[in-house]
């Protein structure tokens, strides 16, 4: 028994040794991997040039960037104490990202680097606008070591200035903007997949290609008609057809599966040796504030939102905002899928500054009972009062100028590669044709064979918004905003040459004829109308081949027009007329000189009334006049066996139709001419693209700027003239001697003496006027005083109050006049001597008065 125990103990020791060796081997491998990774050069995406952060100028930065306040020093001590406790309790976990150094080499706590800011642009009031701005504006830099957080965290102002940063820089800036816009946002330090960390979107579908799923429309399903004619019986063997279809489906499915497998093999990302170790920072937005219904992540590199269940996010170490710092105590073996983001839960989230807990999350049952107003007040107070331990942000106010906001991308251009697609973005006005975005769709993963190109435009005078070019069908579709010269909405074509296949759509509200769409090819043209008074909704024209073709130099088309073979018009029901008198369809067969009329169906009828006119049947040999005969019109009246024999009525109808036919021919020719005009205008618009500039855009609106500058100069000139006129005391005295360029000494002395005498006289007059007013006011005051002394006993209380009010007003007036008189007497000599000195220095008199 003793031997057995000894053997068992030996086996256990051997097992322990083996496990320890394995653990050492794993840790050694990880260390090797870490050193290998840290020694490897960082993978910089193409198009991002190297940038030396050590060369940036920090001398002009505020003092808060270079030193720590007492509060900040105390916070750093608290953070160190918290880190010691954390490493003691969780020795297996990585060190926390708490107080990296800033651009000035000073340690700053991460929460104080967040600077909540609301920028004055409507687009940045919403999370998606903020996220897309950050992803476009900043150039991505990878972390120095992909498996460790950065040693430094620069201020959002510096990141904005140099337009580049790593995932932590992106996240802090985005979080600052989201908190400023009222969102409950947090920066996250965690782990993600290689594709997320390196901004590799080559396996992702482009967001612009995602089509919304359309629900099947129930109203579109046609009800089976019980009166329809039964089809002839199908005499083919259904079993044989089924077998053939089955074989075909199997072969197609096998081929598709083979293609899918091949594609999957190509698409599959290579195995990542650092999977689960790659450090990444992103933004967490909690539900509640700003009516956010569900908690979600934002990847700051792309600006896209992700579910918290997204498998690309592999774990979270900690989260922070401008008020506090929370460490995740939940297990991340299943990524972030099972994490609960209730930061008030002290078991799941370890809070650093315990004096300040997260605002209470809204509980649906308890919240309904509380008064909403009280809740709002308490929340506001909580938000206003910063934690006593958390100092305010050391970062200077975040600012983005309108020019920077408009330019967005660094150097004004950005390229993103997706799966079988490439997206390019430009700043407005960078391209002369107004191009701001281009999406190129490829057939293969190597992006060599182009399938389709989509282009978006802005600020074009021709109102072009978007252009789609299908390289396989060579079909081009252009979309226009309202406001085009000819009301164009969309134009689909293969060539801008006339009489080729094309579809033109119009804003029918902007047209007098209500034209909505025009479809044309070499031999046909169809027009669709909306909201017309004559109820016309379709007009179809057929053309014949030209006879003799005449070409002229400098013209695009033939002089001879295409002969019109047929015009067909369809009308909606006019309820003011009976059905059998309301035309539903009329066809003008011009070559055969026939007119077919079909009327609307009457209720409970399955056949419609018809009239067929044959114009050429009876015509005199000279061809002057139509003589109406019963054979010239075949009528069918639904529900009436007798034919309409009133020839006069038919004759009048035929005359009306003949006139309308002439008018229709003119309208068809006008439609053809309009098409040619549109093509010519579009060709001119494309050859010389003009971009519109807002009247408020003073930088680009050259004409407006010139006008403004001219107006400014004129205004300045006027003001200068006014000042000269106001200040020129000599003008009235120089007129007397005739504005001579050169004066004698005697003339100069006389002008000076006259000016001073006149000024002295004016000062004396002013003082005399004030003296007279003062004496008059004193006299009035004495009279009132005397009257009050005499009538004091007879006055009622109200009359006495009224008198005292007027008496006090007079007293005040006397006091003011006395002050003015005193001031005038004091300043008059000073004004006189000042003018005397001014005249001595006047260039017109200085020469003669210098020795006077």
Coordinates of N, CA, C and O in Angstrom, one line a residue, residues 599-692:
X599 N -63.7 53.3 -76.9 CA -64.3 54.0 -75.7 C -64.1 53.1 -74.5 O -63.8 51.9 -74.5
X600 N -64.3 53.8 -73.3 CA -64.2 53.1 -72.0 C -65.4 52.1 -71.9 O -66.4 52.3 -72.5
X601 N -65.1 51.1 -71.1 CA -66.2 50.0 -70.8 C -67.3 50.6 -70.0 O -67.0 51.3 -69.0
X602 N -68.5 50.3 -70.3 CA -69.6 50.6 -69.5 C -69.7 49.5 -68.4 O -69.2 48.5 -68.5
X603 N -70.4 49.9 -67.3 CA -70.5 49.0 -66.1 C -71.2 47.7 -66.6 O -72.2 47.7 -67.3
X604 N -70.7 46.5 -66.2 CA -71.2 45.2 -66.4 C -71.2 44.9 -67.9 O -71.9 44.0 -68.4
X605 N -70.3 45.5 -68.7 CA -70.0 45.2 -70.1 C -68.6 44.6 -70.2 O -67.7 45.1 -69.6
X606 N -68.4 43.7 -71.2 CA -67.1 43.1 -71.4 C -66.5 43.6 -72.8 O -65.4 43.3 -73.1
X607 N -67.4 44.3 -73.5 CA -66.9 44.8 -74.8 C -67.1 46.4 -74.8 O -68.0 46.9 -74.2
X608 N -66.2 47.0 -75.5 CA -66.2 48.5 -75.5 C -66.7 49.0 -76.9 O -66.6 48.3 -77.9
X609 N -67.3 50.1 -76.9 CA -67.8 50.8 -78.1 C -66.6 51.2 -78.9 O -65.6 51.6 -78.4
X610 N -66.8 51.1 -80.3 CA -65.6 51.5 -81.2 C -66.2 52.3 -82.4 O -67.3 52.2 -82.8
X611 N -65.2 53.1 -82.9 CA -65.5 53.8 -84.2 C -64.3 53.8 -85.0 O -63.2 54.1 -84.6
X612 N -64.4 53.4 -86.3 CA -63.3 53.4 -87.3 C -63.6 54.3 -88.4 O -64.6 54.1 -89.1
X613 N -62.7 55.3 -88.7 CA -63.0 56.3 -89.8 C -61.9 56.0 -90.9 O -60.8 55.7 -90.6
X614 N -62.4 56.0 -92.1 CA -61.6 55.8 -93.3 C -61.7 57.1 -94.1 O -62.6 57.4 -94.9
X615 N -60.6 58.0 -93.9 CA -60.7 59.3 -94.6 C -60.5 59.2 -96.1 O -61.1 59.9 -96.8
X616 N -59.6 58.3 -96.5 CA -59.3 58.3 -98.0 C -60.2 57.6 -98.8 O -60.1 57.5 -100.0
X617 N -61.3 57.0 -98.2 CA -62.2 56.2 -99.0 C -63.0 57.0 -100.0 O -63.1 56.7 -101.2
X618 N -63.5 58.1 -99.6 CA -64.3 59.0 -100.5 C -63.7 60.4 -100.5 O -63.8 61.1 -99.6
X619 N -62.9 60.7 -101.6 CA -62.3 62.0 -101.7 C -62.4 62.4 -103.2 O -62.1 61.5 -104.0
X620 N -62.7 63.6 -103.5 CA -62.7 63.9 -104.9 C -61.4 63.8 -105.5 O -60.4 63.8 -104.8
X621 N -61.4 63.8 -106.9 CA -60.2 63.6 -107.6 C -59.2 64.8 -107.3 O -58.0 64.6 -107.3
X622 N -59.8 65.9 -107.1 CA -58.9 67.1 -106.9 C -58.4 67.0 -105.4 O -57.4 67.7 -105.1
X623 N -59.0 66.3 -104.6 CA -58.5 66.1 -103.2 C -58.8 67.3 -102.3 O -58.1 67.6 -101.4
X624 N -59.9 68.0 -102.6 CA -60.2 69.3 -101.9 C -61.0 69.0 -100.6 O -60.6 69.4 -99.6
X625 N -62.1 68.3 -100.8 CA -63.1 68.2 -99.7 C -63.5 66.8 -99.4 O -63.5 65.9 -100.3
X626 N -63.8 66.5 -98.1 CA -64.2 65.2 -97.8 C -65.8 65.1 -97.9 O -66.5 66.0 -97.3
X627 N -66.2 64.2 -98.6 CA -67.7 64.0 -98.7 C -68.0 62.8 -97.9 O -67.6 61.7 -98.1
X628 N -68.9 63.0 -96.8 CA -69.2 62.0 -95.9 C -70.2 61.0 -96.4 O -71.2 61.3 -96.9
X629 N -69.8 59.7 -96.3 CA -70.7 58.6 -96.7 C -70.8 57.6 -95.6 O -69.8 57.5 -94.8
X630 N -71.8 56.8 -95.5 CA -71.9 55.8 -94.4 C -70.7 54.8 -94.4 O -70.4 54.3 -93.3
X631 N -70.1 54.5 -95.5 CA -69.0 53.6 -95.6 C -67.7 54.1 -95.0 O -66.8 53.3 -94.7
X632 N -67.7 55.4 -94.8 CA -66.4 56.0 -94.3 C -66.3 55.8 -92.7 O -65.2 56.1 -92.2
X633 N -67.3 55.3 -92.1 CA -67.3 55.1 -90.6 C -67.9 53.8 -90.2 O -69.1 53.6 -90.6
X634 N -67.2 53.0 -89.6 CA -67.8 51.7 -89.1 C -67.9 51.9 -87.5 O -66.9 52.2 -86.9
X635 N -69.1 51.8 -87.0 CA -69.3 52.0 -85.6 C -69.8 50.7 -84.9 O -70.5 50.0 -85.6
X636 N -69.4 50.5 -83.7 CA -69.9 49.5 -82.9 C -70.3 50.1 -81.5 O -69.5 50.6 -80.8
X637 N -71.6 50.0 -81.2 CA -72.1 50.6 -80.0 C -72.4 49.4 -79.0 O -73.3 48.6 -79.3
X638 N -71.7 49.3 -78.0 CA -71.9 48.2 -77.0 C -73.3 48.3 -76.4 O -73.7 49.3 -75.9
X639 N -74.0 47.2 -76.4 CA -75.3 47.1 -75.8 C -76.4 47.7 -76.7 O -77.5 47.9 -76.3
X640 N -76.1 48.0 -78.0 CA -77.1 48.6 -78.9 C -76.9 48.0 -80.3 O -75.8 48.1 -80.9
X641 N -77.9 47.3 -80.8 CA -77.8 46.6 -82.1 C -77.9 47.6 -83.3 O -77.3 47.4 -84.3
X642 N -78.6 48.7 -83.1 CA -78.8 49.7 -84.2 C -77.5 50.5 -84.4 O -76.9 51.0 -83.4
X643 N -77.1 50.7 -85.6 CA -76.0 51.6 -85.9 C -76.4 53.0 -85.8 O -77.5 53.4 -86.1
X644 N -75.4 53.9 -85.5 CA -75.6 55.3 -85.4 C -75.6 55.9 -86.9 O -74.6 55.8 -87.5
X645 N -76.8 56.3 -87.4 CA -76.9 56.7 -88.8 C -76.8 58.2 -89.0 O -77.0 58.7 -90.1
X646 N -76.6 58.9 -87.9 CA -76.6 60.4 -88.0 C -75.2 60.8 -88.6 O -74.3 60.9 -87.9
X647 N -75.2 61.0 -89.9 CA -74.0 61.3 -90.6 C -73.4 62.7 -90.2 O -72.2 62.8 -90.1
X648 N -74.2 63.7 -89.9 CA -73.8 65.0 -89.5 C -72.9 64.9 -88.3 O -71.8 65.5 -88.2
X649 N -73.4 64.2 -87.3 CA -72.6 64.0 -86.1 C -71.2 63.4 -86.3 O -70.2 63.8 -85.8
X650 N -71.3 62.3 -87.1 CA -70.0 61.6 -87.5 C -69.1 62.5 -88.3 O -67.8 62.5 -88.1
X651 N -69.7 63.3 -89.2 CA -68.9 64.2 -90.0 C -68.2 65.3 -89.1 O -67.0 65.6 -89.3
X652 N -68.9 65.8 -88.2 CA -68.3 66.8 -87.2 C -67.2 66.2 -86.4 O -66.1 66.8 -86.2
X653 N -67.4 65.0 -86.0 CA -66.4 64.2 -85.2 C -65.1 64.0 -86.0 O -64.0 64.2 -85.6
X654 N -65.4 63.6 -87.3 CA -64.2 63.4 -88.2 C -63.4 64.7 -88.5 O -62.2 64.7 -88.5
X655 N -64.1 65.8 -88.6 CA -63.5 67.1 -88.8 C -62.6 67.4 -87.6 O -61.5 67.9 -87.7
X656 N -63.2 67.2 -86.4 CA -62.5 67.5 -85.1 C -61.2 66.6 -85.0 O -60.1 67.1 -84.7
X657 N -61.4 65.3 -85.4 CA -60.2 64.4 -85.3 C -59.2 64.8 -86.3 O -58.0 64.6 -86.0
X658 N -59.6 65.2 -87.5 CA -58.6 65.7 -88.5 C -57.8 66.9 -88.1 O -56.6 66.9 -88.2
X659 N -58.5 67.8 -87.4 CA -57.8 69.0 -86.9 C -56.8 68.5 -85.7 O -55.7 69.0 -85.7
X660 N -57.3 67.6 -84.9 CA -56.4 67.2 -83.8 C -55.2 66.4 -84.3 O -54.1 66.5 -83.7
X661 N -55.4 65.7 -85.4 CA -54.3 65.0 -86.0 C -53.2 65.9 -86.5 O -52.0 65.7 -86.2
X662 N -53.6 67.0 -87.1 CA -52.6 68.0 -87.5 C -51.9 68.6 -86.3 O -50.7 68.8 -86.3
X663 N -52.6 68.9 -85.3 CA -52.0 69.4 -84.0 C -51.1 68.4 -83.4 O -50.0 68.8 -82.9
X664 N -51.5 67.1 -83.4 CA -50.7 66.1 -82.8 C -49.3 65.9 -83.6 O -48.3 65.7 -83.0
X665 N -49.4 66.1 -84.9 CA -48.2 66.0 -85.7 C -47.2 67.1 -85.3 O -46.0 66.9 -85.2
X666 N -47.7 68.3 -85.1 CA -46.9 69.4 -84.6 C -46.3 69.1 -83.2 O -45.1 69.3 -83.0
X667 N -47.1 68.5 -82.3 CA -46.6 68.2 -81.0 C -45.5 67.1 -81.1 O -44.5 67.2 -80.3
X668 N -45.7 66.1 -82.0 CA -44.7 65.1 -82.2 C -43.4 65.7 -82.6 O -42.3 65.4 -82.1
X669 N -43.5 66.6 -83.6 CA -42.3 67.3 -84.1 C -41.6 68.2 -83.0 O -40.4 68.2 -82.9
X670 N -42.5 68.8 -82.1 CA -41.9 69.5 -81.0 C -41.2 68.6 -80.0 O -40.1 69.0 -79.5
X671 N -41.8 67.4 -79.8 CA -41.1 66.4 -78.9 C -39.8 66.0 -79.4 O -38.8 66.0 -78.7
X672 N -39.7 65.8 -80.8 CA -38.4 65.4 -81.4 C -37.4 66.6 -81.2 O -36.2 66.3 -80.9
X673 N -37.9 67.8 -81.5 CA -37.0 69.0 -81.4 C -36.5 69.1 -79.9 O -35.4 69.5 -79.7
X674 N -37.4 68.9 -79.0 CA -37.0 69.0 -77.5 C -36.0 68.0 -77.2 O -35.0 68.3 -76.5
X675 N -36.1 66.8 -77.7 CA -35.1 65.7 -77.4 C -33.7 66.2 -78.0 O -32.7 66.1 -77.3
X676 N -33.7 66.7 -79.2 CA -32.5 67.2 -79.8 C -31.9 68.4 -79.0 O -30.7 68.4 -78.8
X677 N -32.8 69.2 -78.5 CA -32.3 70.4 -77.7 C -31.7 69.9 -76.4 O -30.7 70.4 -76.0
X678 N -32.4 68.9 -75.7 CA -31.9 68.4 -74.5 C -30.5 67.8 -74.7 O -29.5 68.0 -73.9
X679 N -30.3 67.0 -75.8 CA -29.0 66.4 -76.0 C -28.0 67.4 -76.3 O -26.8 67.3 -75.8
X680 N -28.3 68.5 -77.0 CA -27.4 69.5 -77.3 C -26.9 70.2 -76.0 O -25.8 70.5 -75.8
X681 N -27.9 70.5 -75.2 CA -27.7 71.2 -73.9 C -26.8 70.3 -73.0 O -25.8 70.8 -72.4
X682 N -27.1 69.0 -72.9 CA -26.4 68.1 -72.1 C -24.9 68.0 -72.6 O -24.0 67.9 -71.8
X683 N -24.8 68.0 -73.9 CA -23.4 67.9 -74.4 C -22.6 69.2 -74.1 O -21.4 69.1 -73.6
X684 N -23.2 70.3 -74.2 CA -22.6 71.6 -73.8 C -22.3 71.6 -72.3 O -21.2 72.1 -71.9
X685 N -23.2 71.1 -71.5 CA -23.0 71.1 -70.0 C -21.8 70.2 -69.6 O -21.1 70.5 -68.7
X686 N -21.7 69.1 -70.3 CA -20.6 68.2 -70.0 C -19.2 68.7 -70.5 O -18.2 68.4 -69.9
X687 N -19.2 69.4 -71.6 CA -18.0 69.9 -72.2 C -17.4 71.0 -71.4 O -16.2 71.2 -71.2
X688 N -18.3 71.9 -70.8 CA -17.9 73.0 -70.0 C -18.7 73.0 -68.7 O -19.7 73.7 -68.6
X689 N -18.3 72.2 -67.8 CA -19.0 72.0 -66.5 C -18.8 73.3 -65.7 O -17.7 73.8 -65.5
X690 N -19.9 73.8 -65.2 CA -19.9 75.0 -64.3 C -20.4 74.6 -62.9 O -21.4 73.9 -62.8
X691 N -19.7 75.1 -61.9 CA -20.0 74.8 -60.5 C -20.6 76.1 -59.9 O -20.1 77.2 -60.1
X692 N -21.7 75.9 -59.2 CA -22.4 77.0 -58.5 C -21.8 77.3 -57.2 O -21.4 76.3 -56.5

